Coordinates of C-alpha atoms in Angstrom, one line a residue:
M185 CA -127.9 216.7 120.0
K186 CA -129.4 214.3 117.5
W187 CA -127.4 213.5 114.5
N188 CA -129.9 215.0 112.0
K189 CA -129.5 218.3 113.8
I190 CA -125.8 218.1 113.5
R191 CA -126.2 217.2 109.8
K192 CA -128.2 220.4 109.2
S193 CA -125.7 222.6 111.0
V194 CA -122.6 221.3 109.2
A195 CA -124.5 221.3 105.8
L196 CA -125.1 225.1 106.2
F197 CA -121.4 225.6 107.2
G198 CA -120.2 223.4 104.4
A199 CA -122.0 225.6 101.9
A200 CA -120.4 228.7 103.5
V201 CA -117.0 227.2 103.4
M202 CA -117.3 226.4 99.7
A203 CA -118.5 229.9 99.0
T204 CA -115.8 231.7 100.9
G205 CA -112.9 229.3 101.1
I206 CA -112.3 230.3 104.7
L207 CA -111.1 227.5 107.0
A208 CA -110.2 227.6 110.7
G209 CA -108.9 224.1 111.5
C210 CA -105.5 222.8 112.1
G211 CA -103.0 224.6 109.9
G212 CA -102.7 227.9 111.7
S213 CA -103.3 230.4 109.0
G214 CA -107.1 229.8 108.7
Q215 CA -106.8 228.7 105.1
T216 CA -106.1 225.3 103.6
A217 CA -102.6 224.8 102.6
S218 CA -102.1 223.3 99.2
S219 CA -100.9 219.7 99.1
T220 CA -97.5 220.8 97.9
E221 CA -97.2 223.3 100.7
Q222 CA -98.3 220.8 103.3
S223 CA -95.8 218.3 102.0
A224 CA -93.0 220.8 102.2
S225 CA -93.9 221.9 105.7
T226 CA -94.1 218.3 106.9
E227 CA -90.8 217.5 105.4
Q228 CA -89.3 220.5 107.2
A229 CA -90.8 219.3 110.5
A230 CA -89.5 215.8 110.0
G231 CA -86.1 216.9 108.9
G232 CA -85.2 219.7 111.3
E233 CA -85.1 220.0 115.1
E234 CA -88.4 219.4 116.8
S235 CA -90.1 222.7 117.5
Q236 CA -91.9 223.2 120.8
Q237 CA -93.3 226.6 119.9
D238 CA -95.7 227.9 117.4
A239 CA -95.0 230.9 115.2
S240 CA -96.1 233.3 117.9
G241 CA -93.8 231.8 120.5
G242 CA -96.5 229.9 122.4
E243 CA -95.7 226.4 123.8
R244 CA -97.1 223.4 122.0
E245 CA -99.4 221.3 124.1
T246 CA -98.9 217.6 124.4
L247 CA -101.7 215.2 123.5
T248 CA -101.4 211.6 124.7
V249 CA -102.6 209.1 122.1
G250 CA -103.5 205.5 122.9
V251 CA -102.9 203.0 120.1
V252 CA -102.5 199.3 119.7
K253 CA -98.8 199.1 118.6
S254 CA -98.4 197.5 115.2
S255 CA -95.3 195.7 113.9
Y256 CA -96.0 197.3 110.5
V257 CA -95.1 200.7 111.9
E258 CA -91.4 201.3 112.4
D259 CA -91.6 204.2 114.9
Y260 CA -94.7 206.2 115.8
D261 CA -92.7 209.1 117.2
T262 CA -90.8 209.8 114.0
N263 CA -93.5 208.6 111.6
Y264 CA -94.3 210.8 108.7
L265 CA -98.0 211.0 109.6
T266 CA -97.1 211.9 113.2
Q267 CA -94.9 214.8 112.0
M268 CA -97.7 215.9 109.6
I269 CA -100.2 216.1 112.4
E270 CA -97.9 217.8 114.9
E271 CA -96.9 220.4 112.3
G272 CA -100.4 220.9 111.0
C273 CA -102.1 221.1 114.4
N274 CA -99.2 222.6 116.5
V275 CA -99.3 219.8 119.0
D276 CA -96.9 217.2 120.4
L277 CA -98.1 213.6 120.2
E278 CA -97.1 211.3 123.0
F279 CA -98.0 207.7 122.4
V280 CA -99.4 205.3 125.0
Y281 CA -99.1 201.7 123.7
L282 CA -101.8 199.2 124.4
P283 CA -101.0 195.4 124.1
G284 CA -100.7 194.0 120.6
T285 CA -103.9 192.0 120.4
V286 CA -107.4 193.5 120.4
E287 CA -108.6 191.5 123.4
D288 CA -105.5 192.2 125.5
A289 CA -105.7 195.9 124.6
K290 CA -109.4 196.0 125.5
S291 CA -108.7 194.3 128.8
K292 CA -105.9 196.7 129.6
F293 CA -108.0 199.7 128.8
A294 CA -110.9 198.4 130.9
V295 CA -108.5 197.9 133.9
M296 CA -107.2 201.5 133.4
A297 CA -110.7 202.9 133.3
S298 CA -112.0 201.1 136.3
S299 CA -108.9 201.6 138.5
G300 CA -108.8 205.3 138.1
T301 CA -105.5 205.2 136.2
T302 CA -105.0 208.3 134.0
L303 CA -106.2 207.5 130.5
P304 CA -104.6 208.7 127.3
D305 CA -106.3 211.9 126.0
V306 CA -107.5 210.1 123.0
V307 CA -107.6 206.5 121.7
I308 CA -107.1 206.1 118.0
Q309 CA -107.9 202.6 116.6
E310 CA -110.3 201.4 114.0
N311 CA -113.3 199.4 115.3
F312 CA -111.6 199.0 118.6
F313 CA -114.7 199.7 120.6
S314 CA -118.0 198.2 119.7
G315 CA -121.1 200.3 119.6
T316 CA -122.2 198.8 123.0
E317 CA -118.8 199.5 124.5
L318 CA -118.9 203.1 123.2
L319 CA -122.3 203.6 124.9
D320 CA -121.2 202.0 128.1
Y321 CA -118.0 204.0 128.5
G322 CA -119.8 207.2 127.3
S323 CA -122.7 206.8 129.7
K324 CA -120.1 206.4 132.5
G325 CA -118.4 209.6 131.5
I326 CA -115.2 207.9 130.4
F327 CA -115.6 209.1 126.8
I328 CA -116.9 212.6 126.2
P329 CA -119.7 213.3 123.7
L330 CA -118.6 214.9 120.5
N331 CA -122.0 216.3 119.4
D332 CA -121.3 219.9 120.2
Y333 CA -118.0 219.8 118.4
L334 CA -119.4 218.2 115.3
S335 CA -122.2 220.8 115.1
D336 CA -119.8 223.8 115.6
E337 CA -118.8 225.2 112.3
S338 CA -115.6 226.6 113.7
K339 CA -114.4 223.2 115.0
A340 CA -115.7 220.6 112.6
V341 CA -113.9 222.3 109.7
Y342 CA -112.9 219.4 107.5
F343 CA -115.7 217.1 108.6
S344 CA -118.2 219.8 107.5
Q345 CA -116.8 219.7 103.9
I346 CA -117.7 216.0 103.5
P347 CA -120.7 215.6 101.1
E348 CA -124.0 215.5 102.9
E349 CA -125.0 212.0 101.9
D350 CA -121.7 210.5 103.2
R351 CA -121.7 212.7 106.2
E352 CA -125.2 211.5 107.1
K353 CA -123.9 207.9 107.0
M354 CA -121.0 208.7 109.3
L355 CA -123.3 210.5 111.8
Q356 CA -125.9 207.7 111.8
A357 CA -123.3 205.0 112.3
S358 CA -121.7 206.8 115.2
T359 CA -124.9 207.9 117.1
S360 CA -125.4 205.8 120.2
P361 CA -128.9 204.8 121.5
D362 CA -128.7 207.7 124.0
G363 CA -128.4 210.2 121.1
N364 CA -124.7 211.0 121.8
I365 CA -121.7 210.5 119.5
Y366 CA -118.7 209.3 121.3
A367 CA -116.4 208.5 118.3
L368 CA -115.2 210.0 115.0
T369 CA -115.5 207.5 112.2
K370 CA -113.5 206.2 109.3
F371 CA -115.3 206.3 105.9
A372 CA -113.5 204.4 103.2
P373 CA -115.9 202.1 101.2
E374 CA -114.5 199.8 98.6
E375 CA -117.0 197.9 96.5
W376 CA -114.8 194.9 96.2
N377 CA -115.0 194.3 99.9
L378 CA -118.8 194.6 100.1
T379 CA -119.6 191.6 97.8
P380 CA -117.0 189.0 98.8
N381 CA -118.8 185.8 97.7
R382 CA -117.8 186.0 94.0
F383 CA -118.7 182.9 92.0
W384 CA -116.3 181.5 89.4
I385 CA -117.3 179.1 86.6
N386 CA -115.0 177.2 84.3
R387 CA -115.3 179.1 81.0
T388 CA -113.0 176.6 79.3
W389 CA -115.2 173.7 80.2
L390 CA -118.3 175.6 79.0
D391 CA -116.6 176.1 75.6
T392 CA -115.4 172.5 75.5
L393 CA -118.9 171.2 76.0
G394 CA -120.5 173.9 73.8
L395 CA -122.5 175.3 76.7
E396 CA -123.8 178.8 77.3
E397 CA -123.1 180.6 80.6
P398 CA -126.0 179.8 82.9
T399 CA -128.4 182.6 84.0
T400 CA -130.9 180.7 86.1
T401 CA -130.7 178.1 88.9
E402 CA -132.2 175.6 86.5
E403 CA -129.6 176.3 83.8
L404 CA -126.8 176.1 86.4
Q405 CA -128.0 172.7 87.4
E406 CA -127.9 171.5 83.8
V407 CA -124.4 172.9 83.3
L408 CA -123.2 171.2 86.5
R409 CA -124.6 167.9 85.3
A410 CA -122.6 168.2 82.1
F411 CA -119.5 169.1 84.0
V412 CA -119.5 166.0 86.2
T413 CA -120.7 163.5 83.5
E414 CA -119.1 164.6 80.2
D415 CA -115.4 164.6 81.1
P416 CA -114.6 168.2 80.2
N417 CA -111.0 167.9 81.5
G418 CA -110.5 165.1 79.0
N419 CA -108.6 162.7 81.2
G420 CA -111.0 159.8 80.8
V421 CA -111.7 159.8 84.6
A422 CA -114.9 160.9 86.3
D423 CA -113.0 163.2 88.7
E424 CA -114.8 166.5 87.9
I425 CA -116.4 168.5 90.8
G426 CA -119.4 170.6 90.0
I427 CA -119.3 173.2 92.8
T428 CA -116.9 173.3 95.8
G429 CA -115.7 175.8 98.4
C430 CA -114.9 176.2 102.1
L431 CA -116.3 178.0 105.1
D432 CA -113.1 179.6 106.5
G433 CA -111.9 181.4 103.4
W434 CA -112.9 185.0 102.5
G435 CA -115.9 184.8 100.2
C436 CA -115.4 181.0 99.7
N437 CA -118.8 179.7 100.8
A438 CA -120.6 178.9 97.6
V439 CA -123.7 178.0 99.5
M440 CA -124.2 181.8 100.2
Y441 CA -124.0 182.4 96.5
L442 CA -126.7 179.8 95.8
L443 CA -129.0 180.9 98.7
N444 CA -129.2 184.4 97.3
S445 CA -131.0 183.1 94.2
F446 CA -133.9 182.5 96.5
V447 CA -133.8 185.0 99.4
F448 CA -131.4 187.8 100.4
Y449 CA -129.1 186.7 103.1
N450 CA -125.8 188.1 104.3
G451 CA -125.3 186.2 107.6
G452 CA -128.0 187.6 109.9
L453 CA -131.4 189.3 110.1
A454 CA -132.7 191.4 107.2
L455 CA -135.5 193.9 106.3
D456 CA -138.7 193.1 104.5
E457 CA -139.4 194.6 101.1
T458 CA -140.9 197.8 102.6
G459 CA -137.8 198.5 104.6
T460 CA -139.7 198.8 107.9
T461 CA -139.8 195.4 109.4
V462 CA -136.9 193.2 110.6
I463 CA -137.2 189.6 109.5
A464 CA -135.3 186.3 109.8
P465 CA -134.6 185.1 106.2
F466 CA -133.7 181.6 107.5
V467 CA -137.3 180.7 108.5
T468 CA -138.9 181.8 105.3
D469 CA -140.5 179.6 102.6
E470 CA -137.8 180.9 100.2
W471 CA -135.1 179.6 102.5
K472 CA -136.7 176.2 102.5
Q473 CA -136.9 176.3 98.8
A474 CA -133.2 177.1 98.6
L475 CA -132.4 174.1 100.8
E476 CA -134.4 171.8 98.6
Y477 CA -132.5 173.0 95.5
M478 CA -129.1 172.6 97.1
N479 CA -130.0 169.2 98.5
Q480 CA -130.9 168.1 95.0
L481 CA -127.5 169.4 93.7
C482 CA -125.7 167.5 96.5
S483 CA -127.7 164.3 96.0
E484 CA -126.8 164.3 92.3
G485 CA -123.1 164.9 93.1
L486 CA -123.1 168.4 91.7
L487 CA -122.4 170.2 94.9
S488 CA -119.5 168.7 97.0
P489 CA -120.4 168.2 100.7
T490 CA -116.7 168.9 101.4
I491 CA -117.7 172.6 101.2
F492 CA -118.7 172.2 104.9
T493 CA -115.6 170.3 106.1
Q494 CA -112.5 171.4 104.1
D495 CA -110.4 174.4 105.1
A496 CA -109.0 177.1 102.9
S497 CA -105.7 175.3 102.3
Q498 CA -107.5 172.1 101.2
Y499 CA -109.7 174.2 99.0
T500 CA -106.7 175.8 97.3
A501 CA -105.2 172.4 96.7
T502 CA -108.5 171.3 95.0
L503 CA -108.6 174.5 92.8
S504 CA -105.0 174.0 91.9
N505 CA -105.1 170.3 91.1
E506 CA -103.6 169.0 87.9
P507 CA -105.5 168.0 85.9
E508 CA -108.1 170.7 86.6
I509 CA -111.2 169.2 88.4
V510 CA -113.3 172.2 89.5
G511 CA -116.2 173.5 87.5
G512 CA -117.3 176.2 89.9
G513 CA -116.7 177.7 93.3
A514 CA -116.8 180.9 95.3
A515 CA -113.8 182.9 96.3
G516 CA -113.1 186.4 97.3
G517 CA -110.1 186.7 95.0
D518 CA -107.6 184.9 92.9
G519 CA -105.4 184.1 95.9
Y520 CA -107.1 180.8 96.5
W521 CA -105.5 179.4 93.3
S522 CA -101.8 178.6 93.6
G523 CA -100.1 181.3 91.6
G524 CA -103.0 183.7 91.8
N525 CA -104.1 185.3 88.6
Q526 CA -101.1 183.7 86.8
S527 CA -102.5 180.2 87.6
E528 CA -103.5 178.4 84.4
N529 CA -106.5 177.0 86.3
F530 CA -107.6 180.5 87.4
K531 CA -107.3 181.7 83.8
D532 CA -109.9 179.1 82.8
M533 CA -112.4 180.7 85.2
E534 CA -114.7 183.7 84.7
M535 CA -116.9 185.5 87.2
L536 CA -120.5 184.5 87.1
P537 CA -123.2 187.0 88.0
P538 CA -126.0 185.9 90.4
V539 CA -128.3 183.4 88.7
E540 CA -132.0 183.9 88.9
G541 CA -134.0 181.6 91.0
P542 CA -137.6 180.3 90.4
N543 CA -139.1 183.4 92.0
G544 CA -137.1 185.9 89.9
V545 CA -134.6 186.6 92.7
A546 CA -130.9 187.1 91.8
Y547 CA -129.1 188.7 94.7
A548 CA -125.5 188.9 95.6
Y549 CA -124.1 188.3 99.1
Y550 CA -123.8 192.0 100.0
F551 CA -122.9 194.1 103.0
D552 CA -124.1 197.7 103.4
Y553 CA -121.0 199.8 104.2
T554 CA -120.8 200.9 107.8
P555 CA -118.3 203.6 108.8
A556 CA -116.0 202.4 111.6
S557 CA -115.4 204.1 114.9
A558 CA -111.8 205.3 115.1
F559 CA -111.2 208.1 117.5
V560 CA -112.5 208.8 121.1
I561 CA -111.6 211.5 123.6
T562 CA -111.4 210.4 127.2
K563 CA -112.4 212.2 130.4
D564 CA -108.8 212.8 131.3
C565 CA -108.2 215.0 128.3
K566 CA -107.5 218.5 129.6
N567 CA -108.0 220.2 126.3
P568 CA -110.7 218.3 124.4
E569 CA -111.0 221.1 121.9
L570 CA -107.4 220.6 120.8
A571 CA -108.0 216.8 120.7
F572 CA -111.1 217.3 118.5
K573 CA -109.1 219.5 116.1
V574 CA -106.6 216.7 115.7
G575 CA -109.4 214.2 115.0
D576 CA -111.0 216.6 112.5
F577 CA -107.6 217.1 110.8
F578 CA -107.7 213.5 109.7
Y579 CA -110.6 214.4 107.4
R580 CA -108.5 216.8 105.3
Q581 CA -108.2 215.1 102.0
D582 CA -104.4 214.9 101.8
V583 CA -104.3 213.6 105.4
S584 CA -106.9 211.0 104.7
L585 CA -104.8 209.8 101.8
T586 CA -101.6 209.9 103.7
S587 CA -103.2 207.8 106.4
R588 CA -103.6 205.0 103.9
Y589 CA -101.0 205.5 101.1
G590 CA -98.1 207.4 102.7
E591 CA -96.3 210.6 101.7
E592 CA -97.6 212.7 98.9
N593 CA -95.5 213.0 95.8
V594 CA -93.3 210.1 97.1
D595 CA -95.7 207.3 97.7
W596 CA -98.8 208.7 95.9
S597 CA -99.5 211.6 93.6
S598 CA -102.6 213.4 92.2
D599 CA -100.5 215.3 89.6
P600 CA -102.4 214.8 86.3
E601 CA -99.2 214.4 84.3
I602 CA -98.1 211.5 86.6
C603 CA -101.6 210.0 86.7
S604 CA -101.8 209.9 82.9
Q605 CA -99.0 207.3 83.0
Y606 CA -101.1 205.0 85.2
E607 CA -104.2 202.8 84.4
G608 CA -107.1 203.6 86.7
M609 CA -108.6 200.8 88.7
Y610 CA -111.9 201.3 87.0
E611 CA -110.7 202.5 83.6
A612 CA -110.7 199.5 81.3
M613 CA -114.5 198.8 81.5
D614 CA -115.9 201.9 83.1
G615 CA -113.7 204.6 81.5
I616 CA -112.7 206.2 84.9
P617 CA -109.2 207.5 84.5
C618 CA -106.5 207.5 87.2
T619 CA -106.7 210.5 89.5
M620 CA -104.5 209.2 92.3
A621 CA -101.3 207.3 91.3
Q622 CA -100.0 204.9 93.9
L623 CA -96.2 205.2 93.4
T624 CA -95.2 202.9 96.3
D625 CA -97.3 200.1 97.8
L626 CA -96.5 200.5 101.5
W627 CA -99.3 198.2 102.8
P628 CA -97.4 194.9 102.8
I629 CA -94.1 196.4 104.0
P630 CA -93.4 194.9 107.5
A631 CA -92.0 198.1 109.1
Q632 CA -92.8 201.3 107.1
N633 CA -92.6 204.8 108.7
K634 CA -95.1 206.8 106.6
H635 CA -98.4 206.1 108.4
W636 CA -100.1 204.2 111.2
K637 CA -101.6 201.5 109.1
D638 CA -104.8 203.5 108.5
I639 CA -106.2 203.2 112.0
G640 CA -107.6 206.7 112.5
P641 CA -110.6 208.7 111.2
S642 CA -110.6 209.4 107.5
Y643 CA -112.8 210.3 104.5
R644 CA -112.1 208.6 101.2
S645 CA -115.2 208.5 99.0
L646 CA -116.1 205.9 96.4
D647 CA -115.2 208.4 93.7
M648 CA -111.8 208.8 95.2
Y649 CA -111.4 205.0 95.3
H650 CA -112.5 204.6 91.7
G651 CA -109.7 207.0 90.6
I652 CA -106.9 205.0 92.3
S653 CA -104.3 203.6 90.0
A654 CA -104.0 199.9 89.2
G655 CA -100.5 200.1 87.9
L656 CA -98.5 201.7 85.1
K657 CA -100.1 201.4 81.7
S658 CA -98.6 198.5 79.8
E659 CA -96.9 199.0 76.5
D660 CA -99.1 196.4 74.8
G661 CA -102.3 198.1 76.0
E662 CA -103.3 195.1 78.1
S663 CA -105.4 196.0 81.1
N664 CA -104.3 195.1 84.7
I665 CA -106.0 191.8 85.7
A666 CA -106.7 192.9 89.2
A667 CA -108.4 196.1 88.0
V668 CA -110.5 194.1 85.5
M669 CA -111.6 191.8 88.3
R670 CA -112.8 194.7 90.4
Q671 CA -114.7 196.2 87.5
E672 CA -116.3 192.9 86.7
S673 CA -117.2 192.4 90.3
R674 CA -118.8 195.8 90.5
A675 CA -120.8 195.2 87.4
N676 CA -121.9 191.7 88.4
Y677 CA -122.6 192.1 92.1
Y678 CA -122.5 195.6 93.6
D679 CA -126.1 196.6 92.9
K680 CA -127.6 193.1 93.1
H681 CA -129.3 193.5 96.5
P682 CA -132.7 194.6 97.8
E683 CA -133.6 198.2 98.0
Y684 CA -133.5 198.0 101.8
V685 CA -130.6 196.4 103.6
L686 CA -130.5 196.2 107.4
P687 CA -127.6 198.4 108.6
A688 CA -125.4 197.6 111.6
L689 CA -127.5 198.3 114.6
Q690 CA -126.6 200.1 117.8
Y691 CA -127.9 198.3 120.9
T692 CA -128.1 199.5 124.5
Q693 CA -126.2 197.5 127.0
E694 CA -129.4 196.0 128.3
E695 CA -130.4 195.0 124.7
S696 CA -127.0 193.6 124.0
D697 CA -127.1 191.5 127.1
R698 CA -130.6 190.3 126.3
I699 CA -129.8 189.0 122.8
A700 CA -126.2 187.8 123.3
E701 CA -127.1 184.2 124.0
P702 CA -130.1 183.9 121.6
Q703 CA -128.0 185.5 118.8
E704 CA -125.1 183.1 119.3
N705 CA -127.3 180.0 119.6
V706 CA -129.5 180.9 116.7
N707 CA -126.6 181.6 114.3
S708 CA -124.8 178.4 115.3
Y709 CA -128.0 176.3 114.9
V710 CA -128.8 177.9 111.5
N711 CA -125.3 177.1 110.2
Q712 CA -125.4 173.5 111.6
S713 CA -128.9 172.9 110.1
L714 CA -127.9 174.4 106.8
A715 CA -125.1 171.8 106.3
E716 CA -127.4 169.0 107.5
F717 CA -130.3 169.8 105.2
V718 CA -128.1 170.4 102.2
T719 CA -126.1 167.2 102.6
G720 CA -129.1 165.1 103.4
N721 CA -128.1 164.3 106.9
R722 CA -131.4 165.8 108.0
S723 CA -134.6 165.5 106.2
L724 CA -136.5 168.6 105.1
N725 CA -139.5 167.0 106.7
D726 CA -138.0 168.4 109.9
W727 CA -138.5 172.0 108.8
D728 CA -141.3 172.8 111.3
A729 CA -139.2 171.3 114.1
Y730 CA -136.2 173.4 112.9
V731 CA -138.3 176.6 113.1
E732 CA -139.7 175.7 116.5
E733 CA -136.2 175.1 117.9
L734 CA -135.1 178.5 116.7
N735 CA -138.0 180.1 118.4
N736 CA -137.2 178.2 121.6
M737 CA -133.7 179.6 121.4
G738 CA -135.0 183.2 121.5
L739 CA -135.3 184.1 117.8
Q740 CA -138.4 186.2 118.3
E741 CA -136.7 188.1 121.2
W742 CA -133.7 188.8 118.9
I743 CA -136.0 190.0 116.1
E744 CA -138.0 192.3 118.5
T745 CA -134.9 193.8 120.0
A746 CA -133.4 194.4 116.5
Q747 CA -136.7 196.0 115.5
T748 CA -136.5 198.4 118.5
A749 CA -132.9 199.3 117.7
Y750 CA -133.7 199.8 114.0
D751 CA -136.7 202.0 114.7
R752 CA -134.6 204.1 117.1
M753 CA -131.9 204.5 114.5
Q754 CA -134.5 205.6 111.9
N755 CA -135.9 208.2 114.3
Q756 CA -132.6 209.8 115.4

């Protein structure tokens, strides 16, 4: 069944559920237990003897679950989330541990599948299988299609309650080229992660030199000239750097920030302005224009060529230098300054929105959110309906929150009285109050026993994310720095992208094999040539030869294959 038909089926059921309040998923009674009731029943299950029978005396079935064992989880068998699922779905979970690295775990699973070894009933792991692998295993009958379950209102109980727009995104992302859905997905977008290449400019230096914040590429160039020639750090030495960065840090490639003032680019192919045609931004006239601009910056000593050679640790040392020597740079967060947001150097910086290029373009380096595959049912599962119920159970709101934040009313709370004591992550600038207070931050704890490190299906909308707490309200009324950064990032970057952004594409095995080598070679050559053109090690007079070499590497074949995959996705 095509995903748009599933969408229509669950949309009708979703309306019926909202009208009647009747549910028939995991939970036994046919109605949704309140969060407090669920918490109490889970505590009882975790604290008492493990029951092997349901209320009517029937034996619980065992479901084997394949996971990549994490050192951040103390004990999967006694884990709070495990107990919650077992109690809520009347099932016993038996874990099958795959090796600790993704590649080793994939190899282990491949050997099990090819050798006839009995597979676990389900495999739960975020982004463990690529779209091509899901299609390959699914077409061989190793993973079962979930289409019929997703379109059955009595089975996709919690999934059907997800708002239609988000549900469509989940269905589209999980539909394979053959029209089947082999995995349940995780939907948990966070705007902060979708625009990582944030640019920081030295506000103190601007003030010292009496300069305004630049809004265009031309103004930015003038500001950088002042930074490197007028001694804004006041030490009498010409040691100031205009723009720097690195390639291996998260969001630290400032070249990506500059490129997007000329043409939208997020690391691969893109869509034209009509949203119908796949294009390669890196062979356009606008790309060449960006190279000319950055080459000029580099030749004037305003853009440091070390951006292509230094690593993240060297970049941190540069940002943290005393006296301060950096006028601007890209970074995903404050962690690249020694001392983070308490660093005096970082306090001198402010986030700079995209600057407008000569053609009126001012884009951010942006990724369209793609729900991640997280749950498959294998051919050896004797009760796939029960397995699907467990997968669907993850979509219940309190379960989705438990999967990430831990135990309700212990590690997090949605109690309005408690939430009123906390500052919302998007409250200071956007006025969105806290609706979910994080009481304990379990994420960095090496061995916690409340969840499985958020590896399974879930649904946490942007509205839910916006209501997460940033910390207790301060007595002096000062806003949380981390929260303010997220709000500034949202305002500066989140909507600064073209109307149409190329989504993650689902390729057939044949298509994937066909473009594997061209895609790798083209991307490598684009990055190599970018560095050479910007630093002047290669003349822009070689532009035509550059484009010709890309075509020789199979660029057109990659574009044509991507177009086929995109058209197929649009028609599903």
